[in-house]
Tab-separated table of C-alpha atoms and ligand atoms in Angstrom:
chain	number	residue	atom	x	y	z
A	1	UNK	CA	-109.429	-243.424	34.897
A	2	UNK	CA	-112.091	-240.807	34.793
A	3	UNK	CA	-113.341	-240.022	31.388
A	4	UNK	CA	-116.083	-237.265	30.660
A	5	UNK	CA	-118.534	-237.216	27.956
A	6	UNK	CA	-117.202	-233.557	25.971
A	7	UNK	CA	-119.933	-231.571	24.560
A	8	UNK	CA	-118.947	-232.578	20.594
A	9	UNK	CA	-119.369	-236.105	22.044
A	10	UNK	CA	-123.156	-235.307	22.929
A	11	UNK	CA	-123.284	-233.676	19.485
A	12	UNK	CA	-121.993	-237.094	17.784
A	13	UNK	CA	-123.682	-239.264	19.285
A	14	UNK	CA	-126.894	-237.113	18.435
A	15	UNK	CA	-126.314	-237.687	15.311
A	16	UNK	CA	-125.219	-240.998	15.225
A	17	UNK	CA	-128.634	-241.386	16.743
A	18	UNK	CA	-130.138	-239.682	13.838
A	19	UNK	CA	-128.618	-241.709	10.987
A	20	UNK	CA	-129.705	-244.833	12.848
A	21	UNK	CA	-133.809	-243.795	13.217
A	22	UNK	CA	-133.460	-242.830	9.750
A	23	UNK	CA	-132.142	-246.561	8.753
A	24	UNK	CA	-134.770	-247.538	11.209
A	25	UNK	CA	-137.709	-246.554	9.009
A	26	UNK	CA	-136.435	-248.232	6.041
A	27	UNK	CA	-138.452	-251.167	4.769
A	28	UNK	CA	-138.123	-253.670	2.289
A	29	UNK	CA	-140.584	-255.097	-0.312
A	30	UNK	CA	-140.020	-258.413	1.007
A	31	UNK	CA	-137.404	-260.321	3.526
A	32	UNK	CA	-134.414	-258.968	1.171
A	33	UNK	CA	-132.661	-256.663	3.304
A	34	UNK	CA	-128.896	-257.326	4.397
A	35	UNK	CA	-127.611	-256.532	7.912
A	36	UNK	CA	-124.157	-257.219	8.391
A	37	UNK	CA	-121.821	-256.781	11.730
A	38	UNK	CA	-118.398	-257.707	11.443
A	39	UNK	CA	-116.588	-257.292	14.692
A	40	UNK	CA	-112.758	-256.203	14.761
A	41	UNK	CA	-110.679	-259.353	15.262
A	42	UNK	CA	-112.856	-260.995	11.764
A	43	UNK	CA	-110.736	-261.659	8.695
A	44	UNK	CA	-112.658	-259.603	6.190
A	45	UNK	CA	-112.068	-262.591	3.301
A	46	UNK	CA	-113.479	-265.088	6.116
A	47	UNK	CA	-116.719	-263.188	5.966
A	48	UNK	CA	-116.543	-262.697	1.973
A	49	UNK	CA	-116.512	-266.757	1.861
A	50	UNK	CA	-119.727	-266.579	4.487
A	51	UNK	CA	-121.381	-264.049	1.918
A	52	UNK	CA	-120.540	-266.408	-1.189
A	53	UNK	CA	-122.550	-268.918	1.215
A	54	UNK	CA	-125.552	-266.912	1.623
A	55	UNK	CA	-125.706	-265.999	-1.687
A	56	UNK	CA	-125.869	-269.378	-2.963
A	57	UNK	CA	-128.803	-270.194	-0.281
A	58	UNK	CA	-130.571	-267.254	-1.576
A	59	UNK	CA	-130.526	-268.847	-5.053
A	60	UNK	CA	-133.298	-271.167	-3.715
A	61	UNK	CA	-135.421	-268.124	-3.196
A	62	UNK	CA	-138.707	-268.951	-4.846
A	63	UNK	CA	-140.079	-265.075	-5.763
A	64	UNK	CA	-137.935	-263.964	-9.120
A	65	UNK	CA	-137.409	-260.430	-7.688
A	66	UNK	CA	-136.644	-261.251	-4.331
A	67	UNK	CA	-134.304	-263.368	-5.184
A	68	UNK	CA	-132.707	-261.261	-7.265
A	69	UNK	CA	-132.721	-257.941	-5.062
A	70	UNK	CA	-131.264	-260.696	-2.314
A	71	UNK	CA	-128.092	-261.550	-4.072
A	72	UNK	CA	-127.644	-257.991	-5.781
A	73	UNK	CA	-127.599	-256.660	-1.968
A	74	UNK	CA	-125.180	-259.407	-1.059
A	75	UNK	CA	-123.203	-258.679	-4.070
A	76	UNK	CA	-123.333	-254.779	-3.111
A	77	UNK	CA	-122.387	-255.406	0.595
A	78	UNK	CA	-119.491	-257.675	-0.547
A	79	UNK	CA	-118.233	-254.554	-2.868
A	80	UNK	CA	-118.126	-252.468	0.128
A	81	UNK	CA	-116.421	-255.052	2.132
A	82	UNK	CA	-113.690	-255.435	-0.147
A	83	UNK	CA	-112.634	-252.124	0.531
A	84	UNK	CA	-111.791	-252.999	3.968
A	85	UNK	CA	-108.192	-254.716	4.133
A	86	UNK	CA	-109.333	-255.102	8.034
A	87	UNK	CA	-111.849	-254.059	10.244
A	88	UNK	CA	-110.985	-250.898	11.805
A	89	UNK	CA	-110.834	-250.835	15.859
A	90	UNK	CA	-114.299	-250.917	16.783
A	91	UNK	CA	-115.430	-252.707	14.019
A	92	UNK	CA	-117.426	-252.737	10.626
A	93	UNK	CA	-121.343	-252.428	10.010
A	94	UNK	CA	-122.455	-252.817	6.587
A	95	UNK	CA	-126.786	-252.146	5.287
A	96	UNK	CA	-127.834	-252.897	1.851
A	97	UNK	CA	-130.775	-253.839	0.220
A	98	UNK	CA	-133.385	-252.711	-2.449
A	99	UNK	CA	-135.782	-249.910	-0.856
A	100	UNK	CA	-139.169	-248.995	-2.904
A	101	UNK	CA	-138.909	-245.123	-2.657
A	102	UNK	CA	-142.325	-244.369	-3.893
A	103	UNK	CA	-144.605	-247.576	-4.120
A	104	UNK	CA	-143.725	-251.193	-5.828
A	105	UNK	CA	-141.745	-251.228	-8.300
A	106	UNK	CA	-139.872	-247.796	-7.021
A	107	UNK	CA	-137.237	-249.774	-5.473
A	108	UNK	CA	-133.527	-248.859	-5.485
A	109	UNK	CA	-130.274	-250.663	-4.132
A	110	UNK	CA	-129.461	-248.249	-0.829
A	111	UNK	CA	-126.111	-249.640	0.696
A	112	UNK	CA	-124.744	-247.871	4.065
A	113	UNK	CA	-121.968	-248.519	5.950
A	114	UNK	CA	-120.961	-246.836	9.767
A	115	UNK	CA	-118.137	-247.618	11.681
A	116	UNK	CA	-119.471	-247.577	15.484
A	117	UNK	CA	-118.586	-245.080	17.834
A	118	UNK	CA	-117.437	-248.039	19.954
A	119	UNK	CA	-116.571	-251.476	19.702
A	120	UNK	CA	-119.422	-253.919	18.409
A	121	UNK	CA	-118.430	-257.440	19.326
A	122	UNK	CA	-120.840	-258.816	17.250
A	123	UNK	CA	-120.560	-260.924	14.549
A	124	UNK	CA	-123.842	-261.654	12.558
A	125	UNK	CA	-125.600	-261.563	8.652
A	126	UNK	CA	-129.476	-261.204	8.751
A	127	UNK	CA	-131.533	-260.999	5.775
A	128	UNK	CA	-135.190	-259.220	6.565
A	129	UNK	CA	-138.014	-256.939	5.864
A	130	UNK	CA	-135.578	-254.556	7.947
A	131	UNK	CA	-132.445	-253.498	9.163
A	132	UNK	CA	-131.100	-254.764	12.378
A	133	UNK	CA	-129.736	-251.861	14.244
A	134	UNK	CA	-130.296	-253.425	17.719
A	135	UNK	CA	-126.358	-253.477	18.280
A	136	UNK	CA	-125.908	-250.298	17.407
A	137	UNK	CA	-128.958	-248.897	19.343
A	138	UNK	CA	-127.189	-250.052	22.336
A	139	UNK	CA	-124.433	-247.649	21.481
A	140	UNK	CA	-126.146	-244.662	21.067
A	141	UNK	CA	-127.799	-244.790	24.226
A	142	UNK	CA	-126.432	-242.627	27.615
A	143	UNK	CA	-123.366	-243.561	28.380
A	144	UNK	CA	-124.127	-242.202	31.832
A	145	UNK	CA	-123.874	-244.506	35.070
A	146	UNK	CA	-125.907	-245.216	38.076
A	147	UNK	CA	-125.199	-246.627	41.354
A	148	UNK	CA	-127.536	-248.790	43.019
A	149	UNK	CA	-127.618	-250.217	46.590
A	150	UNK	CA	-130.153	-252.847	47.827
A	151	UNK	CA	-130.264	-253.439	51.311
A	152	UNK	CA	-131.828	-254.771	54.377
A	153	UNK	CA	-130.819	-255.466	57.976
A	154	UNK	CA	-129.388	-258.836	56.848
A	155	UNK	CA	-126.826	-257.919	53.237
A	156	UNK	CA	-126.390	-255.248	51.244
A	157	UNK	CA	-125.318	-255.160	47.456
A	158	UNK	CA	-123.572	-252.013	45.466
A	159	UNK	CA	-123.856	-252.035	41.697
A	160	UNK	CA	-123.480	-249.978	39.277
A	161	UNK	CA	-125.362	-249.471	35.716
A	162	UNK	CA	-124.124	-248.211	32.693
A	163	UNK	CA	-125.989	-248.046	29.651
A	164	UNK	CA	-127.370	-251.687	30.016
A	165	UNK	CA	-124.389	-253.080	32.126
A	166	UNK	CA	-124.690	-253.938	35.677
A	167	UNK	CA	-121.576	-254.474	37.306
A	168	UNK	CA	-122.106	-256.176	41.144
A	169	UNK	CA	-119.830	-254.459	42.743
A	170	UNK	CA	-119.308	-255.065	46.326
A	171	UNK	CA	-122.005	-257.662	48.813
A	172	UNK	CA	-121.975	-257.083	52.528
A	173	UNK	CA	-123.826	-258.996	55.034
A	174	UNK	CA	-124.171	-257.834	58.882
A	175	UNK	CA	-123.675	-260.635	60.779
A	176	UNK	CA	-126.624	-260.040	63.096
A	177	UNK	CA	-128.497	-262.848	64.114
A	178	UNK	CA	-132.567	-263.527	64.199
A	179	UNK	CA	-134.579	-261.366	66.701
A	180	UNK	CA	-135.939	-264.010	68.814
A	181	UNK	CA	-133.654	-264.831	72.441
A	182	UNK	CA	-134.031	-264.902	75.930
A	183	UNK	CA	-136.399	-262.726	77.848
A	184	UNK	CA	-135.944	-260.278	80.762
A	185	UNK	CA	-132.803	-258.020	81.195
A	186	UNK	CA	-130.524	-259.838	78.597
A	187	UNK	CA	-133.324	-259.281	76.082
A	188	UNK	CA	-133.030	-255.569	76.670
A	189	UNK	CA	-128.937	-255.817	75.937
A	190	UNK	CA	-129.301	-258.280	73.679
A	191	UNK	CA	-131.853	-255.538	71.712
A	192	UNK	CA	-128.829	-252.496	72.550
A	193	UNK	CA	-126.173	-254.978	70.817
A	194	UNK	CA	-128.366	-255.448	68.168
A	195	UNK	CA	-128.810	-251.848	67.229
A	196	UNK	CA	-125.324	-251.206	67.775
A	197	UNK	CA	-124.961	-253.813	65.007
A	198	UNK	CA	-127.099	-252.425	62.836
A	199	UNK	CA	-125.507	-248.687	63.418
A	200	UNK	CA	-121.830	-250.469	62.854
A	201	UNK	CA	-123.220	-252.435	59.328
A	202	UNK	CA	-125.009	-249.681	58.361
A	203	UNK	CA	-121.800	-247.513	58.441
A	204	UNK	CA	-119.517	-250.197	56.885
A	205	UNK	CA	-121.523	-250.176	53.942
A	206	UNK	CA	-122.279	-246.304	53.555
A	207	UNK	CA	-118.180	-246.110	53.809
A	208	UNK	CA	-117.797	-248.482	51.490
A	209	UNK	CA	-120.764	-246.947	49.098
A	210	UNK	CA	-119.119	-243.651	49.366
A	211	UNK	CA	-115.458	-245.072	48.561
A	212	UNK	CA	-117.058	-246.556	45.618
A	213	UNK	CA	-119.434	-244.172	43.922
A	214	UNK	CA	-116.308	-241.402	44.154
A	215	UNK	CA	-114.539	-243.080	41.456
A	216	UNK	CA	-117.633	-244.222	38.979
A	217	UNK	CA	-117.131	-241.578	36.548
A	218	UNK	CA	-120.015	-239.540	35.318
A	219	UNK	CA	-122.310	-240.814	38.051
A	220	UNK	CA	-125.916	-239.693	37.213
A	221	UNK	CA	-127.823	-240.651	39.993
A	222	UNK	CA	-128.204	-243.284	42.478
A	223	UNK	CA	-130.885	-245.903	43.451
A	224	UNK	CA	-131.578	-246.846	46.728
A	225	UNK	CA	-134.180	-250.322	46.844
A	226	UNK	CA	-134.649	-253.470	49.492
A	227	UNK	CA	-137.486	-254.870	50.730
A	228	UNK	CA	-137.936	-253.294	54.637
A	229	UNK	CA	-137.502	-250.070	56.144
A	230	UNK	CA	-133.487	-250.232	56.023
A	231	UNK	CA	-133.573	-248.283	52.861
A	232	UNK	CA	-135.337	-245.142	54.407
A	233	UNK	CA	-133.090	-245.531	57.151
A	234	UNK	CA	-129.874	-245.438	54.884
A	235	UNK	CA	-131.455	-242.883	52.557
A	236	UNK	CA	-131.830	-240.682	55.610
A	237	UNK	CA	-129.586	-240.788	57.999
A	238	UNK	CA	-125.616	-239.818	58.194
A	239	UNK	CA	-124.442	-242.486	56.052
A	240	UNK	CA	-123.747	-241.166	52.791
A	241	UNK	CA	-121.497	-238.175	52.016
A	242	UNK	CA	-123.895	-235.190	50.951
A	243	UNK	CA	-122.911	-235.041	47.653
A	244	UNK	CA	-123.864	-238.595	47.278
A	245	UNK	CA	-127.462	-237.556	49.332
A	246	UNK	CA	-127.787	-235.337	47.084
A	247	UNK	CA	-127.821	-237.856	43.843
A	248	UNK	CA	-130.075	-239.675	45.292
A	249	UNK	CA	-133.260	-239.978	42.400
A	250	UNK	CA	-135.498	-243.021	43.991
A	251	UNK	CA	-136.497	-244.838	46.724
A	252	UNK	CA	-137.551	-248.198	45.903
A	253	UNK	CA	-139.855	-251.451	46.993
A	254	UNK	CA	-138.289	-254.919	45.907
A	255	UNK	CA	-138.981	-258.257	47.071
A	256	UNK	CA	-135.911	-259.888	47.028
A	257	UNK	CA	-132.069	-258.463	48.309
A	258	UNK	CA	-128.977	-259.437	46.614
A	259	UNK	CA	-128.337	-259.688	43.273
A	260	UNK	CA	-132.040	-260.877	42.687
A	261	UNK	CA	-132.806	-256.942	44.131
A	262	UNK	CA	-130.522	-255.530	42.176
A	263	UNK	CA	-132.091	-256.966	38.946
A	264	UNK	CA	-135.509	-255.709	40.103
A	265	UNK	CA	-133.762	-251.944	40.816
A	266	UNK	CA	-132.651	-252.036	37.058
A	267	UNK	CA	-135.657	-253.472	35.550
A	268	UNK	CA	-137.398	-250.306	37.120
A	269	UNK	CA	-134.475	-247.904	36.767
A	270	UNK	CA	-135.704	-247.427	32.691
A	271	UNK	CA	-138.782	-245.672	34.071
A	272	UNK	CA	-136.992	-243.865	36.944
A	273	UNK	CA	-134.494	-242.789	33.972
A	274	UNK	CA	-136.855	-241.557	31.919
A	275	UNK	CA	-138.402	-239.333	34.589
A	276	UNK	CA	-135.333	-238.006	35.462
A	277	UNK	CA	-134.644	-236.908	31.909
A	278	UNK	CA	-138.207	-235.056	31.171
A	279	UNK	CA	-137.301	-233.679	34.571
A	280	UNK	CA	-134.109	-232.476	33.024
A	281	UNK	CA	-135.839	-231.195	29.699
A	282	UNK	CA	-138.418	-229.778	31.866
A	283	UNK	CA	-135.844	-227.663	33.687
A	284	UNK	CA	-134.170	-226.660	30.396
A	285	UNK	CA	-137.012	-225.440	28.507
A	286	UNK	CA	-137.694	-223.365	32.152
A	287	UNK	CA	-134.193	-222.230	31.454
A	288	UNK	CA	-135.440	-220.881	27.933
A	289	UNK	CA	-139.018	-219.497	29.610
A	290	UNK	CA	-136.996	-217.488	32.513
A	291	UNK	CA	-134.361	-215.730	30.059
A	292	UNK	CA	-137.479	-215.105	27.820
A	293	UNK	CA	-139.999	-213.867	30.273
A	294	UNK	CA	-137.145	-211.694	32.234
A	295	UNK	CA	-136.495	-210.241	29.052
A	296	UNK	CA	-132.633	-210.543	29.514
A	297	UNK	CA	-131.847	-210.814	25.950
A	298	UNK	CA	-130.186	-214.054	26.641
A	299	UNK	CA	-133.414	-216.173	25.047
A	300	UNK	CA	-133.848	-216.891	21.439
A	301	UNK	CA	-136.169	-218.808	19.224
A	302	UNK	CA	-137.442	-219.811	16.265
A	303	UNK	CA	-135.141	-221.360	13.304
A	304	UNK	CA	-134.559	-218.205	11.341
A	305	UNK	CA	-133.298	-216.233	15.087
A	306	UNK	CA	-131.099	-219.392	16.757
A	307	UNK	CA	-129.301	-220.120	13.305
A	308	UNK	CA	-127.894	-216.884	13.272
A	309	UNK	CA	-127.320	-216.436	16.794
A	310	UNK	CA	-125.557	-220.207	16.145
A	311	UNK	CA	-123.884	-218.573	13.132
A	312	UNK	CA	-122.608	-215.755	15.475
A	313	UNK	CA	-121.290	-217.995	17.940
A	314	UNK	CA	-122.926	-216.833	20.885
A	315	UNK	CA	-125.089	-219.938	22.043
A	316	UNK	CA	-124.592	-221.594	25.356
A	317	UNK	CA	-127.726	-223.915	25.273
A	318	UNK	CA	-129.540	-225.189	22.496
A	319	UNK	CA	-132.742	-227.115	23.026
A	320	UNK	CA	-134.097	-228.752	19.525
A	321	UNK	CA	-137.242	-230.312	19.405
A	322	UNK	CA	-137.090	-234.325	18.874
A	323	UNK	CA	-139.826	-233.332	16.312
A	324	UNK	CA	-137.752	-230.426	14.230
A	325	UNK	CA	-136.653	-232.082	10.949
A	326	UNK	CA	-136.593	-230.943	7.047
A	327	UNK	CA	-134.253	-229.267	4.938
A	328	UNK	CA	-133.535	-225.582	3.371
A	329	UNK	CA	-132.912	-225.060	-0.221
A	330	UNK	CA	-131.622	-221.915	-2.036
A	331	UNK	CA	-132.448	-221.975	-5.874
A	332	UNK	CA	-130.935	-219.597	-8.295
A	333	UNK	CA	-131.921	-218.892	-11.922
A	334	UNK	CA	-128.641	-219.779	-13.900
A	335	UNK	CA	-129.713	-217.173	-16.352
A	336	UNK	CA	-130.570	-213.912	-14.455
A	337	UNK	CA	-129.610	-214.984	-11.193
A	338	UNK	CA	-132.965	-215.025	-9.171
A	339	UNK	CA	-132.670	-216.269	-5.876
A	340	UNK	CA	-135.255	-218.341	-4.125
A	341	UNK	CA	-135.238	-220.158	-0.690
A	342	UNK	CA	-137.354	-223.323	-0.035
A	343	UNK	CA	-137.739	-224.822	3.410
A	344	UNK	CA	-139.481	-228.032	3.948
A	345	UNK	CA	-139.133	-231.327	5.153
A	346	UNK	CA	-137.355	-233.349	3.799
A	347	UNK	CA	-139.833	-235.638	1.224
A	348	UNK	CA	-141.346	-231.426	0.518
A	349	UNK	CA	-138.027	-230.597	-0.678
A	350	UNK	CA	-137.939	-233.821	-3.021
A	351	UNK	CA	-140.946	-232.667	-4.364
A	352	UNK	CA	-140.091	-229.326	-5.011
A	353	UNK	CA	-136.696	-230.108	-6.524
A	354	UNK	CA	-138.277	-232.386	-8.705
A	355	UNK	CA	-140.641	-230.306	-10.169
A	356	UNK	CA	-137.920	-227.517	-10.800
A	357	UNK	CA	-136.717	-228.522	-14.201
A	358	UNK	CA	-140.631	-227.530	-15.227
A	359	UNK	CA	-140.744	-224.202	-13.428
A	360	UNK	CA	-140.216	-220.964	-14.894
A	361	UNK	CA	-138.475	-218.287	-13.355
A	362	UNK	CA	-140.606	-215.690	-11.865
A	363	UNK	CA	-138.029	-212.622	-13.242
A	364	UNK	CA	-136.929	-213.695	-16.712
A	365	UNK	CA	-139.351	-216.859	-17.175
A	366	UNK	CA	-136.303	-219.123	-18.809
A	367	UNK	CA	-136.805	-222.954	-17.243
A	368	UNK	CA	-133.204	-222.286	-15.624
A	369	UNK	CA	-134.009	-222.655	-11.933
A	370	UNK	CA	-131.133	-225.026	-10.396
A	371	UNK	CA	-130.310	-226.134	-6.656
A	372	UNK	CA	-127.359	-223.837	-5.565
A	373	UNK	CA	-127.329	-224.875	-2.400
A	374	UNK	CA	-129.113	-227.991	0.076
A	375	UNK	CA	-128.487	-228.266	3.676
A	376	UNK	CA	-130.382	-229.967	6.363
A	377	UNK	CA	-131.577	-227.700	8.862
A	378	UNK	CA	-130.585	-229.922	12.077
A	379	UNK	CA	-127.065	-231.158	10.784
A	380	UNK	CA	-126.499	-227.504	9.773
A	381	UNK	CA	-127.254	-226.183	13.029
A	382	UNK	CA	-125.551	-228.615	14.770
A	383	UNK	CA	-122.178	-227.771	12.729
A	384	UNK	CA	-122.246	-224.539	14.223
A	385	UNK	CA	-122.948	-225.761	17.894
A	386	UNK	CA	-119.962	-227.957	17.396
A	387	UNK	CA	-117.455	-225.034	16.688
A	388	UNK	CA	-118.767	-223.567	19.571
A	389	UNK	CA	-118.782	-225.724	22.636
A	390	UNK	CA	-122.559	-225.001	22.348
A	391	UNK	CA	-124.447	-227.856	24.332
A	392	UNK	CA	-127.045	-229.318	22.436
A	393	UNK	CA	-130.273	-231.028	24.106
A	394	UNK	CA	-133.063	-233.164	22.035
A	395	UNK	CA	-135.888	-232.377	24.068
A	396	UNK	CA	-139.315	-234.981	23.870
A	397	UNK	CA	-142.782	-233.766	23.436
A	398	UNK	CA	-143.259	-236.103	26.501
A	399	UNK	CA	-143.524	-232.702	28.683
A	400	UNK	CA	-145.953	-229.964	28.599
A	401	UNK	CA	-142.382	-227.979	28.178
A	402	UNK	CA	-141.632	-229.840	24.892
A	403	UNK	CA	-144.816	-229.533	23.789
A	404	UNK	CA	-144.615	-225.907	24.409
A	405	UNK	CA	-141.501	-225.872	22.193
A	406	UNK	CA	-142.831	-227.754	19.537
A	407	UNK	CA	-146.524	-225.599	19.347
A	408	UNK	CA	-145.323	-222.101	20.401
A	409	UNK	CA	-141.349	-221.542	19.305
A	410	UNK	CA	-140.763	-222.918	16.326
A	411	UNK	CA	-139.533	-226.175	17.559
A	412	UNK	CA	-135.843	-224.663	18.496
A	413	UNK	CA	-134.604	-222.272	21.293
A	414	UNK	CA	-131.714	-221.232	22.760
A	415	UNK	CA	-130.075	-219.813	25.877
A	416	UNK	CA	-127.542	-216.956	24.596
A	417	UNK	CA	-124.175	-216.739	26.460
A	418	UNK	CA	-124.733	-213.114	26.576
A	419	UNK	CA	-127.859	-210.566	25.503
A	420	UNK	CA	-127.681	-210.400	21.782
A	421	UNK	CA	-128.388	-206.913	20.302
B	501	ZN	ZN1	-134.236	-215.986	-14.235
């Protein structure tokens, strides 16, 4: 069955993205943070009886605090567990642990708990400096697939990739023997047979390819590797369908065929990936630069412009900068009614609120100045590109194009669906 990634998916898995580098920066004082995965077939009081374990192992903790923090954060995660009757479908994740917000002795109890996207079939407790998000990582990452074909004059191998998966999907071999046979006239016919053979296996397996690679749903791109010239050959001549030719994003070197080559093609196919996607954000910031330079009224940048243009409804393409962050603030004076808006990133804003209860209010200079309203800028926008089938694309500051957005637009763009006025 063919499934497609819709664009709210892209949007949700941004953010699941999001909420997992934030978790990803958070550090303990000492080994005394809790990571727990509790796949969907676990009896939740089975894993309360593990925690009561764990907790009474951590009681041999020498350090007074971290033992402490260590079985509060158990205690916590057990809380939050007990809300659970079961796991639901795909599973439970549960992160607690004391964090130091501002230096030692700043630390607070910070408990978090996601349900994946997708089943986690994981079942593990970790106590560390850190949270393990490794499972979860996996997750967020494309769910897009490749197909990859290693082959030589002797056997051929079709796999596909997906995320990290490599299926083996099909092995051919082409039943021609060695080079070496008799000389003279039968060496001549024995060298037209041979390339016959060839032609024939070369044609059974670009049938086969093409049967194959119709039905892999959201197929990316495909790798051709092997160790000879046979690649080049495939790559090039009349074997694959066009549209197939067309996918067609490396040519690679390995030393081994078979599965062996196959393993090779994926241990390279991170790189290849990677160049294919700046490729991609390349083109998309281009996008941005033609609408902009053409003057069609169709570009837009800048957070103040796109949010409004997002408000409006009217985005087809929104490229955010990997490197935008930070929140807006609107502060009102409860007394007169003053109205104040604060953007900043996020630990500015903390700042800023916090010093608010001190600050007078520049009309009637009361201390009433209150937080009316907090929103983070990219979960904001990205509200708005949900309700409107907007796609949304992270783009890296690995390209001179994302660099461009980051230095000289305000680290967000966007393509228009028509010319705004
Ligand atoms: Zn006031």
């Amino acid at each position: 069955m063919a499934t497609t990634i819709s664009k709210s998916d892209s949007v949700a898995r941004f953010k699941f993205k999001r909420s997992l580098d934030e978790l990803s920066r958070k550090e303990g004082r000492g080994t005394e943070l809790i990571s727990l995965y509790v796949p969907p077939d676990r009896k939740i009081h089975e894993v309360l009886a593990n925690l009561r374990e764990e907790a009474g192992t951590a009681s041999n903790i020498k350090s007074r605090t971290t033992r402490q923090n260590v079985q509060e954060a158990i205690e916590k995660v057990s809380q939050k567990l007990r809300l659970w009757k079961e796991p639901p479908p795909t599973g439970l994740v549960i992160f607690g642990g004391a964090i130091p917000q501002n230096g030692p002795g700043s630390e607070r109890m910070e408990l978090y708990t996601l349900v994946p996207p997708e089943p986690v079939d994981v079942y593990f407790y970790r106590c560390d400096s850190r949270f393990h998000l490794e499972p979860l990582q996996a997750l967020a990452a494309e769910k897009e697939s490749f197909g990859i074909l290693v082959i030589d004059g002797q056997e051929a191998v079709v796999a596909t990739l997906k995320g990290r998966r490599v299926d083996i999907v099909q092995s051919f071999t082409s039943g021609i023997a060695g080079k070496h046979r008799t000389g003279g006239q039968s060496a001549r016919r024995f060298e037209r047979i041979r390339e016959q053979m060839t032609n024939d296996y070369y044609k059974r397996v670009g049938q086969h390819f093409n049967d194959i690679m119709v039905q892999v749903p959201d197929l990316k791109g495909i790798i051709i590797g092997g160790p000879g010239p046979s690649k080049y050959v495939f790559a090039e001549g009349e074997f694959l369908q066009y549209v197939l030719k067309t996918k067609v994003l490396s040519i690679v070197d390995t030393s081994y065929t078979s599965e062996a080559g196959v393993e090779e093609v994926v241990e390279r196919s991170a790189e290849i990936l990677k160049g294919v996607r700046y490729q991609e954000e390349k083109q998309l910031v281009q996008k941005f630069l033609y609408e902009l330079g053409h003057e069609t009224g169709k570009a837009s940048f800048g957070e103040a412009n796109v949010q409004r243009h997002l408000e409006k409804g009217i985005v087809d393409t929104l490229l955010i900068s990997e490197t935008l962050e930070g929140e807006r603030l609107l502060v009102k004076c409860k007394s007169c009614g003053y109205e104040e808006q604060g953007r900043g990133t996020r630990f500015e804003m903390d700042a800023f609120k916090s010093g608010l209860a001190s600050k007078s209010c520049p009309r009637c200079g009361k201390q009433t100045l209150a937080v009316e309203k907090e929103v983070d800028v990219i979960d904001d926008m990205l509200d708005y590109a949900e309700k409107s089938a907007t796609q949304v694309e992270v783009i890296s500051v690995e390209t001179e194009e994302g660099r461009m957005l980051r230095d000289s637009f305000g680290r967000v763009a966007a393509v228009l669906r028509y010319p705004a006025k």
